[in-house]
Structure formats: C-alpha cells, structure tokens
Coordinates of C-alpha atoms in Angstrom, one line a residue:
Chain A
X59 CA 0.0 -0.1 0.0
X60 CA 2.9 2.3 0.9
X61 CA 4.5 1.5 -2.4
X62 CA 1.5 2.4 -4.2
X63 CA 0.9 5.6 -2.4
X64 CA 4.6 6.4 -3.3
X65 CA 3.8 5.6 -6.9
X66 CA 0.7 7.5 -6.8
X67 CA 2.7 10.6 -5.5
X68 CA 5.4 10.3 -8.0
X69 CA 3.1 10.1 -10.8
X70 CA 1.1 13.1 -9.7
X71 CA 4.2 15.0 -9.5
X72 CA 5.1 14.0 -12.9
X73 CA 1.7 14.9 -14.2
X74 CA 2.0 18.3 -12.6
X75 CA 5.5 18.9 -14.0
X76 CA 4.4 18.0 -17.6
X77 CA 1.2 20.0 -17.3
X78 CA 3.4 23.2 -16.6
X79 CA 5.9 22.4 -19.1
X80 CA 3.4 21.9 -21.7
X81 CA 1.4 25.1 -20.6
X82 CA 4.5 27.1 -20.8
X83 CA 5.0 26.2 -24.3
X84 CA 1.6 27.2 -25.0
X85 CA 0.7 23.9 -26.5
X86 CA -2.3 23.3 -24.6
X87 CA -4.1 21.7 -27.6
X88 CA -1.2 19.1 -27.9
X89 CA -1.3 18.3 -24.2
X90 CA -5.0 17.5 -24.3
X91 CA -4.3 15.3 -27.5
X92 CA -1.6 13.3 -25.7
X93 CA -2.9 13.0 -22.1
X94 CA -2.5 9.2 -22.7
X95 CA -0.1 8.9 -19.9
X96 CA -1.8 11.5 -17.6
X97 CA -5.1 9.6 -18.1
X98 CA -3.3 6.3 -17.3
X99 CA -2.2 7.7 -14.1
X100 CA -5.6 9.2 -13.4
X101 CA -7.2 5.9 -14.0
X102 CA -4.8 4.1 -11.7
X103 CA -5.8 6.7 -8.9
X104 CA -9.5 6.5 -9.2
X105 CA -10.0 2.6 -9.9
X106 CA -11.2 0.8 -6.9
X107 CA -11.2 -2.7 -8.1
X108 CA -8.2 -4.6 -6.7
X109 CA -7.5 -6.4 -10.0
X110 CA -7.6 -3.4 -12.0
X111 CA -5.4 -1.4 -9.6
X112 CA -2.8 -4.2 -9.7
X113 CA -3.0 -4.1 -13.2
X114 CA -2.6 -0.5 -13.6
X115 CA 0.1 -0.3 -11.0
X116 CA 2.0 -2.9 -13.0
X117 CA 1.8 -1.0 -16.1
X118 CA 2.6 2.4 -14.5
X119 CA 5.8 0.7 -13.2
X120 CA 6.8 -0.2 -16.6
X121 CA 6.3 3.4 -17.9
X122 CA 9.5 5.3 -16.9
X123 CA 10.2 9.0 -17.0
X124 CA 12.2 8.8 -20.1
X125 CA 9.1 7.3 -21.9
X126 CA 6.9 9.8 -20.9
X127 CA 9.3 12.6 -21.7
X128 CA 9.8 11.1 -25.3
X129 CA 6.0 11.2 -25.9
X130 CA 5.7 14.8 -25.0
X131 CA 9.0 15.9 -26.6
X132 CA 7.8 14.1 -29.8
X133 CA 4.4 15.8 -29.5
X134 CA 5.9 19.1 -29.3
X135 CA 8.1 18.7 -32.2
X136 CA 5.2 17.3 -34.4
X137 CA 7.1 14.1 -35.0
X138 CA 5.7 11.8 -32.4
X139 CA 6.6 8.2 -33.3
X140 CA 6.2 5.4 -30.8
X141 CA 8.6 2.7 -31.7
X142 CA 7.8 -0.8 -31.8
X143 CA 9.5 -1.6 -28.7
X144 CA 7.6 1.1 -26.7
X145 CA 6.4 0.2 -23.3
X146 CA 3.0 1.3 -24.4
X147 CA 2.7 -1.6 -26.9
X148 CA 3.3 -3.9 -24.4
X149 CA 0.4 -3.0 -22.4
X150 CA -2.4 -5.7 -22.4
X151 CA -5.2 -4.8 -25.0
X152 CA -7.6 -4.7 -22.2
X153 CA -5.7 -2.2 -20.2
X154 CA -5.0 -0.1 -23.2
X155 CA -8.8 -0.2 -24.0
X156 CA -9.4 1.2 -20.5
X157 CA -6.8 4.0 -21.0
X158 CA -8.4 4.9 -24.3
X159 CA -11.8 5.3 -22.6
X160 CA -10.5 8.4 -20.9
X161 CA -9.8 10.1 -24.3
X162 CA -12.0 12.1 -26.5
X163 CA -11.9 11.6 -30.3
X164 CA -9.2 14.0 -31.0
X165 CA -7.0 12.2 -28.3
X166 CA -7.7 8.6 -29.8
X167 CA -7.1 10.3 -33.3
X168 CA -3.6 11.5 -32.0
X169 CA -2.9 7.9 -30.5
X170 CA -3.5 6.5 -33.9
X171 CA -1.0 8.7 -35.4
X172 CA 1.5 7.5 -32.9
X173 CA 2.3 4.2 -34.5
X174 CA 0.9 1.6 -36.8
X175 CA -0.1 -0.6 -34.1
X176 CA -2.4 2.0 -32.7
X177 CA -3.7 3.1 -36.1
X178 CA -4.6 -0.6 -36.7
X179 CA -6.7 -0.9 -33.5
X180 CA -8.6 2.2 -34.5
X181 CA -9.2 1.0 -37.8
X182 CA -10.7 -2.1 -36.5
X183 CA -13.2 0.1 -34.6
X184 CA -11.9 -1.3 -31.2
X185 CA -11.4 2.3 -29.7
X186 CA -14.6 3.9 -31.4
X187 CA -16.7 2.8 -28.8
X188 CA -15.1 5.2 -26.5
X189 CA -14.8 8.3 -28.6
X190 CA -17.5 8.4 -31.1
X191 CA -19.4 10.6 -31.9
X192 CA -17.2 13.5 -31.1
X193 CA -18.6 15.4 -28.0
X194 CA -21.4 12.7 -27.7
X195 CA -23.5 14.6 -30.5
X196 CA -25.4 11.8 -32.1
X197 CA -26.6 12.5 -35.6
X198 CA -27.7 10.3 -38.7
X199 CA -24.0 10.8 -40.1
X200 CA -22.5 9.9 -36.9
X201 CA -24.5 6.7 -36.8
X202 CA -23.4 5.8 -40.3
X203 CA -19.8 5.7 -39.0
X204 CA -20.9 3.5 -36.1
X205 CA -22.7 1.1 -38.2
X206 CA -19.8 1.0 -40.7
X207 CA -17.6 -0.3 -37.9
X208 CA -20.6 -2.5 -36.7
X209 CA -20.5 -1.0 -33.4
X210 CA -23.6 -1.9 -31.3
X211 CA -25.0 1.0 -29.1
X212 CA -24.7 -1.2 -26.0
X213 CA -21.1 -1.3 -25.8
X214 CA -20.5 2.5 -26.3
X215 CA -19.0 4.2 -23.3
X216 CA -20.2 7.8 -23.8
X217 CA -21.7 9.3 -20.8
X218 CA -22.7 12.6 -22.0
X219 CA -24.9 12.7 -25.2
X220 CA -26.6 15.4 -27.3
X221 CA -29.3 14.5 -29.8
X222 CA -32.3 15.9 -31.5
X223 CA -35.7 14.0 -31.7
X224 CA -36.5 14.6 -35.3
X225 CA -34.9 11.4 -36.6
X226 CA -36.2 8.0 -35.5
X227 CA -32.9 6.2 -36.4
X228 CA -31.1 8.3 -33.8
X229 CA -33.7 7.9 -31.2
X230 CA -33.6 4.1 -31.7
X231 CA -29.9 4.0 -31.3
X232 CA -29.4 6.4 -28.3
X233 CA -32.2 4.5 -26.5
X234 CA -29.9 1.4 -26.3
X235 CA -27.0 3.3 -24.8
X236 CA -26.2 1.9 -21.4
X237 CA -23.8 4.4 -19.9
X238 CA -25.4 7.7 -20.4
X239 CA -25.5 10.1 -17.4
X240 CA -26.1 13.5 -19.0
X241 CA -28.4 14.1 -21.9
X242 CA -28.8 17.4 -23.9
X243 CA -32.1 17.1 -25.8
X244 CA -32.4 19.3 -28.6
X245 CA -36.1 18.8 -29.5
X246 CA -39.6 18.0 -28.3
X247 CA -40.7 14.5 -27.9
X248 CA -43.9 14.1 -30.1
X249 CA -45.7 10.8 -29.2
X250 CA -45.9 7.9 -26.9
X251 CA -43.9 5.7 -29.1
X252 CA -40.8 8.0 -28.4
X253 CA -41.4 8.1 -24.8
X254 CA -41.5 4.4 -24.5
X255 CA -38.5 4.1 -26.8
X256 CA -36.4 6.5 -24.7
X257 CA -37.7 5.3 -21.3
X258 CA -34.6 3.0 -20.6
X259 CA -32.3 5.8 -21.5
X260 CA -33.9 8.4 -19.2
X261 CA -34.3 5.8 -16.4
X262 CA -30.3 6.1 -16.1
X263 CA -29.5 9.7 -16.5
X264 CA -28.7 12.2 -13.7
X265 CA -29.1 15.3 -15.6
X266 CA -31.1 16.5 -18.5
X267 CA -30.8 19.8 -20.5
X268 CA -33.6 20.6 -22.9
X269 CA -32.6 22.9 -25.5
X270 CA -35.5 22.5 -27.7
X271 CA -36.8 26.1 -27.2
X272 CA -33.2 27.7 -27.6
X273 CA -31.5 28.4 -30.9
X274 CA -28.2 27.5 -29.4
X275 CA -26.7 24.5 -27.6
X276 CA -23.4 23.7 -26.4
X277 CA -21.0 20.8 -27.2
X278 CA -18.4 20.3 -24.5
X279 CA -15.0 19.1 -25.5
X280 CA -12.0 18.8 -23.1
X281 CA -10.5 22.2 -22.9
X282 CA -13.0 23.8 -25.0
X283 CA -16.7 24.3 -25.7
X284 CA -18.4 25.0 -28.9
X285 CA -21.7 26.9 -29.3
X286 CA -24.0 25.4 -32.0
X287 CA -27.0 26.9 -33.7
X288 CA -30.2 25.0 -34.7
X289 CA -33.7 25.6 -35.1
X290 CA -35.7 25.4 -32.1
X291 CA -38.8 23.2 -32.1
X292 CA -40.8 25.3 -29.8
X293 CA -40.7 29.2 -29.5
X294 CA -42.6 30.0 -26.2
X295 CA -42.1 27.8 -23.2
X296 CA -45.7 27.8 -22.0
X297 CA -46.9 26.8 -25.5
X298 CA -45.5 23.4 -24.7
X299 CA -47.6 20.1 -24.0
X300 CA -46.9 17.8 -21.1
X301 CA -45.7 15.2 -23.6
X302 CA -43.2 17.3 -25.2
X303 CA -40.5 16.8 -22.4
X304 CA -39.6 13.4 -20.9
X305 CA -41.3 12.3 -17.8
X306 CA -39.6 13.7 -14.9
X307 CA -41.3 11.9 -12.3
X308 CA -39.3 10.0 -9.6
X309 CA -40.5 6.8 -11.0
X310 CA -39.4 7.4 -14.5
X311 CA -36.2 9.0 -13.7
X312 CA -35.0 7.8 -10.4
X313 CA -31.4 8.9 -10.8
X314 CA -32.1 12.4 -11.9
X315 CA -30.5 15.3 -9.9
X316 CA -31.1 18.2 -12.3
X317 CA -33.3 19.3 -15.3
X318 CA -32.6 22.6 -17.0
X319 CA -35.0 24.0 -19.7
X320 CA -33.2 26.8 -21.5
X321 CA -34.7 29.1 -23.8
X322 CA -33.8 32.7 -25.1
X323 CA -34.6 34.7 -21.7
X324 CA -36.9 32.2 -20.0
X325 CA -35.0 29.5 -18.1
X326 CA -36.0 27.1 -15.2
X327 CA -34.0 24.4 -13.3
X328 CA -35.1 21.8 -11.1
X329 CA -32.4 20.1 -9.0
X330 CA -32.2 18.1 -6.0
X331 CA -32.2 19.7 -2.6
X332 CA -29.1 21.1 -1.1
X333 CA -28.7 23.4 2.1
X334 CA -29.3 26.9 1.4
X335 CA -26.5 29.2 2.8
X336 CA -28.5 32.2 3.7
X337 CA -25.5 34.1 4.9
X338 CA -23.4 33.5 1.7
X339 CA -22.3 36.5 -0.5
X340 CA -22.3 34.2 -3.3
X341 CA -24.7 35.5 -5.9
X342 CA -25.4 32.0 -6.9
X343 CA -26.2 30.7 -3.4
X344 CA -30.0 30.5 -4.3
X345 CA -29.2 28.8 -7.5
X346 CA -27.1 26.3 -5.8
X347 CA -29.5 25.5 -3.2
X348 CA -31.5 23.4 -5.5
X349 CA -35.3 23.4 -5.8
X350 CA -37.0 25.2 -8.6
X351 CA -35.1 28.2 -10.1
X352 CA -37.0 30.3 -12.6
X353 CA -35.3 33.4 -14.3
X354 CA -36.7 35.5 -17.0
X355 CA -34.2 38.0 -18.4
X356 CA -35.4 38.9 -22.0
X357 CA -37.4 42.2 -22.3
X358 CA -38.9 41.4 -25.7
X359 CA -40.0 37.9 -24.7
X360 CA -41.3 39.2 -21.4
X361 CA -43.4 41.9 -23.1
X362 CA -45.2 39.1 -25.0
X363 CA -45.7 36.9 -22.3
X364 CA -47.4 36.7 -19.0
X365 CA -44.7 35.7 -16.5
X366 CA -47.3 34.1 -14.1
X367 CA -48.7 32.0 -16.9
X368 CA -45.2 30.9 -17.9
X369 CA -44.2 30.3 -14.4
X370 CA -47.4 28.2 -14.0
X371 CA -46.8 26.2 -17.0
X372 CA -43.5 24.8 -15.5
X373 CA -45.2 23.0 -12.7
X374 CA -46.8 20.2 -14.5
X375 CA -43.6 19.1 -16.0
X376 CA -42.2 18.6 -12.5
X377 CA -44.8 15.9 -11.8
X378 CA -44.1 14.6 -8.3
X379 CA -40.6 16.2 -7.9
X380 CA -40.3 17.6 -4.4
X381 CA -38.6 21.0 -3.9
X382 CA -38.2 23.1 -0.8
X383 CA -36.6 26.1 -2.4
X384 CA -38.4 28.5 -5.0
X385 CA -36.5 31.2 -6.6
X386 CA -38.4 33.6 -9.2
X387 CA -35.9 35.8 -10.6
X388 CA -36.9 38.3 -13.3
X389 CA -34.6 40.6 -15.1
X390 CA -35.2 44.0 -16.3
X391 CA -38.7 43.4 -17.0
X392 CA -40.8 43.0 -13.8
X393 CA -43.1 39.9 -13.2
X394 CA -46.0 39.7 -11.1
X395 CA -47.5 37.1 -8.8
X396 CA -51.3 36.9 -9.2
X397 CA -52.1 33.9 -7.0
X398 CA -51.5 32.6 -3.6
X399 CA -48.4 30.2 -3.7
X400 CA -49.8 27.9 -1.0
X401 CA -52.7 27.2 -3.4
X402 CA -50.2 25.2 -5.5
X403 CA -49.7 21.7 -3.9
X404 CA -46.0 21.6 -4.8
X405 CA -45.5 25.0 -2.9
X406 CA -47.0 23.9 0.4
X407 CA -43.9 22.7 1.8
X408 CA -41.4 25.7 0.7
X409 CA -38.8 26.4 3.2
X410 CA -36.8 28.8 1.0
X411 CA -38.4 31.6 -1.1
X412 CA -36.5 34.2 -3.2
X413 CA -38.4 36.8 -5.3
X414 CA -36.3 39.4 -7.4
X415 CA -38.3 41.9 -9.4
X416 CA -41.6 40.6 -8.7
X417 CA -44.7 42.7 -7.9
X418 CA -47.1 41.0 -5.7
X419 CA -49.8 41.3 -2.8
X420 CA -48.2 40.1 0.5
X421 CA -51.1 37.8 1.1
X422 CA -49.9 35.7 -1.9
X423 CA -47.1 34.4 0.4
X424 CA -49.6 33.4 3.1
X425 CA -49.9 29.9 4.2
X426 CA -46.3 28.9 3.7
X427 CA -46.1 27.1 7.1
X428 CA -42.7 26.0 6.6
X429 CA -41.1 29.3 5.3
X430 CA -37.6 29.6 6.9
X431 CA -35.8 32.0 4.8
X432 CA -37.4 34.7 2.6
X433 CA -35.5 37.0 0.2
X434 CA -37.2 40.1 -1.5
X435 CA -35.1 41.9 -3.9
X436 CA -36.5 44.9 -5.9
X437 CA -39.9 43.6 -5.1
X438 CA -42.9 45.8 -5.0
X439 CA -45.5 44.9 -2.3
X440 CA -48.8 45.8 -3.8
X441 CA -51.1 46.8 -0.9
X442 CA -54.9 47.0 -1.6
X443 CA -56.1 50.2 0.4
X444 CA -58.5 52.4 -1.6
X445 CA -59.1 54.4 1.2
X446 CA -55.6 55.8 1.5
X447 CA -55.8 59.5 0.6
X448 CA -52.7 60.7 -1.3
X449 CA -53.4 64.2 -0.7
X450 CA -53.3 64.1 3.0
X451 CA -50.0 65.6 4.7
X452 CA -47.0 63.4 4.0
X453 CA -46.3 62.5 7.7
X454 CA -49.8 61.2 8.1
X455 CA -49.7 59.6 4.7
X456 CA -46.5 57.7 5.9
X457 CA -48.1 56.8 9.0
X458 CA -51.2 55.2 7.5
X459 CA -49.1 53.4 4.8
X460 CA -47.1 51.8 7.7
X461 CA -49.8 50.7 9.5
X462 CA -51.4 49.2 6.3
X463 CA -48.4 47.4 5.5
X464 CA -47.8 46.0 9.0
X465 CA -51.5 44.8 9.0
X466 CA -50.5 42.9 5.8
X467 CA -47.6 41.4 7.3
X468 CA -49.1 40.7 10.6
X469 CA -51.6 38.4 8.9
X470 CA -48.7 36.5 7.4
X471 CA -47.0 36.0 10.8
X472 CA -49.8 33.6 11.6
X473 CA -48.5 31.2 8.9
X474 CA -44.7 31.8 9.0
X475 CA -44.0 30.3 12.4
X476 CA -40.8 28.9 11.4
X477 CA -39.3 32.2 9.6
X478 CA -35.6 32.6 10.5
X479 CA -34.2 34.7 8.1
X480 CA -35.2 37.7 5.8
X481 CA -33.3 39.6 3.2
X482 CA -34.8 42.9 2.0
X483 CA -33.0 44.5 -0.9
X484 CA -34.4 47.7 -2.1
X485 CA -38.0 46.5 -1.4
X486 CA -40.9 48.9 -2.1
X487 CA -44.6 49.2 -1.4
X488 CA -47.3 50.5 -3.6
X489 CA -50.7 51.4 -2.2
X490 CA -54.2 52.0 -3.9
X491 CA -55.9 49.7 -6.1
X492 CA -56.0 52.3 -8.9
X493 CA -52.3 52.3 -9.1
X494 CA -52.3 48.5 -8.9
X495 CA -54.2 48.4 -11.9
X496 CA -51.7 50.8 -13.6
X497 CA -48.8 48.4 -12.7
X498 CA -50.5 45.4 -13.9
X499 CA -51.3 47.1 -17.2
X500 CA -47.7 48.3 -17.6
X501 CA -46.5 44.8 -17.0
X502 CA -48.6 43.6 -19.7
X503 CA -50.1 41.1 -17.5
X504 CA -53.5 39.5 -18.3
X505 CA -54.9 39.9 -14.8
X506 CA -58.0 38.4 -13.6
X507 CA -61.1 40.0 -13.6
X508 CA -61.6 39.9 -10.0
X509 CA -58.9 42.5 -9.7
X510 CA -60.3 44.9 -12.2
X511 CA -62.3 48.0 -11.1
Chain B
X173 CA -39.4 52.7 2.2
X174 CA -37.4 52.0 5.4
X175 CA -36.8 48.5 6.4
X176 CA -38.2 49.0 9.8
X177 CA -41.6 49.1 8.3
X178 CA -41.2 45.4 7.3
X179 CA -39.3 44.5 10.5
X180 CA -42.0 45.9 12.8
X181 CA -44.4 43.7 11.2
X182 CA -42.1 40.7 11.6
X183 CA -41.5 41.5 15.4
X184 CA -43.1 38.3 16.3
X185 CA -40.7 36.0 14.6
X186 CA -37.4 34.6 16.2
X187 CA -35.1 35.8 13.3
X188 CA -31.7 34.6 13.2
X189 CA -30.6 36.3 10.1
X190 CA -31.4 39.7 8.6
X191 CA -29.8 41.0 5.5
X192 CA -30.8 44.8 4.4
X193 CA -29.5 46.6 1.5
X194 CA -30.2 49.7 -0.5
X195 CA -32.9 50.6 1.9
X196 CA -33.0 53.3 4.8
X197 CA -32.9 51.4 8.1
X198 CA -35.9 53.2 9.9
X199 CA -36.6 56.7 8.9
X200 CA -38.2 58.0 5.7
X201 CA -36.9 60.7 3.1
X202 CA -34.5 63.3 4.5
X203 CA -34.8 61.9 8.0
X204 CA -32.9 58.8 6.9
X205 CA -29.7 60.8 6.3
X206 CA -29.7 62.1 10.1
X207 CA -27.7 59.5 11.9
X208 CA -29.2 60.9 15.2
X209 CA -32.9 60.1 14.1
X210 CA -31.9 56.6 12.9
X211 CA -31.7 53.8 15.4
X212 CA -31.7 50.1 15.9
X213 CA -35.2 50.1 17.3
X214 CA -36.7 47.9 14.8
X215 CA -34.0 45.4 15.2
X216 CA -34.5 44.9 19.1
X217 CA -37.3 42.4 18.9
X218 CA -34.8 40.0 17.4
X219 CA -31.8 40.9 19.8
X220 CA -31.8 37.6 21.6
X221 CA -31.7 35.5 18.6
X222 CA -30.1 37.2 15.8
X223 CA -26.7 35.8 14.8
X224 CA -26.3 37.3 11.5
X225 CA -26.9 41.0 10.7
X226 CA -25.9 42.6 7.2
X227 CA -26.6 46.3 6.7
X228 CA -25.0 46.8 3.3
X229 CA -25.1 50.0 1.3
X230 CA -27.8 51.5 3.5
X231 CA -29.7 54.3 2.1
X232 CA -29.1 57.1 4.5
X233 CA -27.3 56.6 7.8
X234 CA -26.5 54.0 10.2
X235 CA -27.3 55.3 13.8
X236 CA -25.0 57.7 15.5
X237 CA -24.2 55.2 18.3
X238 CA -23.8 51.4 18.5
X239 CA -24.5 50.6 22.3
X240 CA -27.9 49.2 21.2
X241 CA -26.0 46.3 19.7
X242 CA -24.8 45.1 23.1
X243 CA -28.1 43.6 23.7
X244 CA -27.6 41.4 20.6
X245 CA -26.2 38.5 22.9
X246 CA -26.1 36.1 19.9
X247 CA -24.6 38.1 17.2
X248 CA -21.8 36.4 15.3
X249 CA -21.5 38.4 12.1
X250 CA -22.0 42.0 11.5
X251 CA -21.6 43.0 7.9
X252 CA -21.6 46.9 7.3
X253 CA -19.9 47.1 3.9
X254 CA -21.0 49.8 1.7
X255 CA -22.6 51.6 4.5
X256 CA -21.2 55.0 5.4
X257 CA -19.4 55.2 8.8
X258 CA -18.4 58.7 10.0
X259 CA -15.2 59.2 12.2
X260 CA -17.7 59.9 15.1
X261 CA -19.6 56.7 14.4
X262 CA -16.4 54.6 14.3
X263 CA -15.4 56.1 17.7
X264 CA -18.8 55.5 19.0
X265 CA -18.8 51.8 17.7
X266 CA -16.2 51.1 20.5
X267 CA -19.1 51.3 23.1
X268 CA -20.1 47.9 21.6
X269 CA -18.7 44.9 23.4
X270 CA -20.1 41.9 21.9
X271 CA -20.7 38.9 24.1
X272 CA -19.5 36.4 21.6
X273 CA -16.5 36.4 19.0
X274 CA -17.8 38.5 16.4
X275 CA -17.0 38.8 12.7
X276 CA -17.0 42.5 11.6
X277 CA -17.1 43.2 8.0
X278 CA -16.2 46.7 6.7
X279 CA -14.9 48.3 3.4
X280 CA -11.2 48.0 3.0
X281 CA -11.1 51.9 3.3
X282 CA -13.0 52.2 6.4
X283 CA -10.1 53.9 8.1
X284 CA -9.1 56.7 5.6
X285 CA -10.6 59.5 7.6
X286 CA -9.3 58.4 10.9
X287 CA -6.2 60.3 12.3
X288 CA -4.3 57.1 13.4
X289 CA -5.2 55.1 10.3
X290 CA -7.5 53.0 12.4
X291 CA -4.9 51.7 14.8
X292 CA -7.0 52.4 17.7
X293 CA -9.9 50.8 16.2
X294 CA -8.0 47.6 15.4
X295 CA -6.8 47.5 18.8
X296 CA -10.2 47.9 20.1
X297 CA -11.3 44.9 17.9
X298 CA -8.6 42.7 19.4
X299 CA -9.3 43.7 22.9
X300 CA -13.1 42.9 22.6
X301 CA -12.7 39.7 20.4
X302 CA -14.0 41.1 17.0
X303 CA -12.4 39.5 14.1
X304 CA -12.1 42.4 11.7
X305 CA -12.3 41.7 8.1
X306 CA -11.8 44.6 5.8
X307 CA -13.0 43.7 2.2
X308 CA -13.0 45.7 -1.1
X309 CA -16.3 47.5 -2.0
X310 CA -18.9 45.1 -3.1
X311 CA -19.5 44.5 -6.8
X312 CA -22.1 41.9 -6.1
X313 CA -24.8 41.2 -8.6
X314 CA -27.3 41.6 -5.9
X315 CA -26.4 45.4 -5.5
X316 CA -27.0 46.1 -9.2
X317 CA -30.2 48.0 -8.6
X318 CA -31.1 49.6 -11.8
X319 CA -34.5 48.4 -12.4
X320 CA -37.0 50.3 -10.6
X321 CA -38.0 53.9 -12.0
X322 CA -41.3 55.4 -12.1
X323 CA -44.3 54.3 -11.6
X324 CA -42.9 52.6 -8.6
X325 CA -41.4 55.7 -7.0
X326 CA -43.6 56.7 -4.1

C-alpha cells in the first residue's frame, strides 16, 4: 500500500510537471491530445477494484520518466513516433482499451498517429466505442460511421450525449446506450412511441438539459466548448404540452438530480435539494440551493408573455418532484404574482423563497407554514387600500401606509412560524388599487377580472 | 421605504439572520440621512436570537451610536460593507462589546479618515474579541439595482 502511495505521488508530481511544461510552451491543444499517460495515471488513482489497480500499477511501473518525456517531446516537435519496442505497446489490450476510454476523439486520433499498431486498433473500430461521436453528438451521419464499424450501441462508453428528436434512427440508437448520465435534448418528444422508446435511456440519467426552445446549444470538449446553432422546435415555453418533455417523475427518472429548460430569456431549473447558505455573499447561493429556479431575462419575450402563465406552466412538468426552495428571478422586466403560492400543492412545503423583481400582494405568500428564509429583492408589495388618501400631509400618509403594511404582514405572521431569516434588498410598497391596476397594465399582464375595477 | 416598516411587522418572529441592502434603516426621506434620528429600534425584537446582521449599502445613515448592539447577545456576524461610517460613528462603535466572538465586515477603506489610520479601532477589535475583516467594496450582482423607476417611485 505504501509503495502504491509513493507511486501515486510520484506520478502526480510527473503529471503536474508535464502540465506546466506544456502550458509554458503554449501547446495546450497538444497536451490534451496526448494525455494518454496522464489519463493512465488518473485511472490508476481512481480505480477501486483490486484487480484493475494491480494491473494499472504494474503498467505504471513499466512507464519510466524517459518514455513519458519522449512522448511529449515528440508531440511538441510534431514528429511523435512510438517505436515498436515502446512500453505502451506492451500494455495488455484490455488495459489499453481502458486507458483510451478516458480520451476524446481527438485524443484517440492522436494515438492512432503514434504508431501503426495503434492505427490498426482504431481502424478495426475497437476504440470507436469510447470516442464516437465527437462530443457525444448523435446525428444520422455519426450513426453511419458506427454502423460501418459494426458497433452496437450497448458497448458505447459515452456518458454525455446530445441528440435531436427529429430522426427516428437516432432515437432508436441512443435508446440502447447503457452508460449515459447526462443528456442534452435538442427537440421535443412528439408521441408515446418516443416516450416508450427512450424510457430505458432516461431511467439511467442524472441530468437532462432541454434546448428545444433555444436556438443554441453547447458541445463540450476537453479544454473547449463549442456553441452550435439549430432551429428550436418550440418558441414559447408555455406553449408546450406535457408530452413534449420526458417524464420527470421519480419513478421514470430515479437517478435524476437536475433538469434544465433553457430558452432565450426564460429558463428554469429543477435540481435536488441542497442546503441553502443564507449568509453567503455568493450571488449563486440561491441557484445552488437546488429546488426550482426560474429566471426571465429577456425584455422582448417578457413583453409578449405573462410571467405568471409561464411560471405556472412549469409546474406540471415537474410531476411529483419535491422541492423546498423556490426562486423566481425576473430581469429588467418585472413579473407579477397573481395567485397565493400555497394554493399550488407543490409549494405547500416551501422552506426558502426568493423573489427578485416581482410585484405581488403580500397575502400571496400566506400559508407557507414551513417558510424559513425569505429574500425579496427589488420587489414591490402591492397593498390594496383604496381608502388611503394621497392628498393628506406626508407624515400622516406615511403613518397610514406603515399601519397598512404592518397589518398585511401581521396576517402573514400567523402562517410563517418557522421564519428564521429575511433579506430585504430595495423593497418597495405600492398602495391603492388604481395604481395596482396601472402597474398590472404596464407589466402587460392579463390579470383576472376579479382585480379589475 | 425603510426596512423598519417590514421588521416591525415581523417582530413576532424569532429571526436569526437579517440582510438589508439599499434601503433606509428606519426613517423616511431626508430623516434617513440624519444619524441621530436613525436607530436600531426595529432590530431590537430580534436581539436575543439574531446571529447574522447585514446592513449593506444602507440608504441614508446608520445610527450615531452602537451601544444598542450590546443587547444582541447571539450576534456572530455584522456586515456593514458599503454603508457610510463617519469618524464619530467609528469612535462610538467602540461602546459595543459583543458577548461572543464577532466577525465584523467593513470596507477596505473604512479607516481613511481616521487620524491614526484605524490603529485604535483595530486594537479595540482585538481587545473585545472582534475579528475585523476589511474587504473591497462590493461588486455583487445583488447590488446592481437599476431596475425600478417610475411608476413605482413613491
């Protein structure tokens, strides 16, 4: 064990040394292609099975400093040739296969350029299962390559995949993948056949990102990320039907820890609960706390859309997903709450609520019996008090306003018995029903008739 | 609108953390700029339980004296970054002797107007068990308040 630790430390030092050496040379892309040795070391450090560990340790012992140095010097000089007597060639095929599983396509391609031996392995399609398609982006063209190599989906090792739903052959292929943890979905699901087909795939995933309402999506590659454009299959989030998204219920996706819906301006994320650090200065503290996080940042879209309708349209997709944190963050265009949150069954157990740039009547927060932390930023509390006379002296007006507001909050105190923390950032209040109507009109909200006068 | 309007209504609660920013503490309009008129009155209902108090970028002034803070027997963190503190206020602050070890967060240039460069204030902090943390002015996204204009202006 001690020898293994020493070896691990030594290899770690080598890895660090090489990293800096290559970084200083400004050849980061070459380094990423030729991380074979580094990944070998990494795999040795993280493998837990005894047999694998012994195998890796034995292989590492065969790789001396000189062979590692030769690889990287050769890469820097663009004349890398692994000679037939290279230690790498003597690694067992099974071990080499596991080493390659850590590389992306460019890395594997670089390996094939190392020697005829590696090129032959790649040509046989043996390593394709680890690296194809590039960045996990499954298209009809990518499938052609896999089929030409006769590679069955069951043996592919990719964990992050991206695909659109417009081609049945792609859906059929990805539905048989066995190691997928993260899915980027580029289109809506259209029928029960697609739901049934993809059920095994979604049953194993940890995160899903839906980009079907966005004209851009991201393909992650080691050391870089590429923004790609495509035609969104839906334009407005609240136009979506329930069957357009995968079934997010606990039964259908038992491993799911996060779902992200991304469109231009309107985004929502559900993620599994974490502890909220209310005293943190980190601006992402609420986002990191898990639960349901909805943000609306696009002026043009917001003006065409009722925030409340969009907000409510999210809830059915969550099925029976529990959440204790709700964050509604509007951008430069204010949103408005028009209903009591506790009327929604999913909100009854809320512990943390953050409202940013939202106009609402305080009574809409009544009934949240588990509310522990409340954050209001740039919110406007709409106080219904048609008897308040704006023409009276300022001091009297202030006094009456205060009483009015305190009455509104005192009513809430009955239900917020667990409240432990409050954040008030530039919170304002607005009185009188006439003004309320004015606010609602200017927020372009279709408010219910009961509020109209 | 001053934060006290909300805090008064929340007096029945046993709050452990309060964060206030870009609002007057307890006075309206011009009165909020007069440190003699401003007080910690609205925070006193939470004096026994409050462990975290943040008064960042307060509109107007903080109170002239801080002896009221001696009643906050559970206070562990006091964040005053971004809120203006005069020389007199910094001197008056030294009437405050926290019961527990307190973490005090101030702007990095809080001592620029002090004759001794804040040496006495730092010594006071050491003597009463305050961990003084000087931090650069906040550039938090939270404080980018640029949204509200009319018609919300009262």
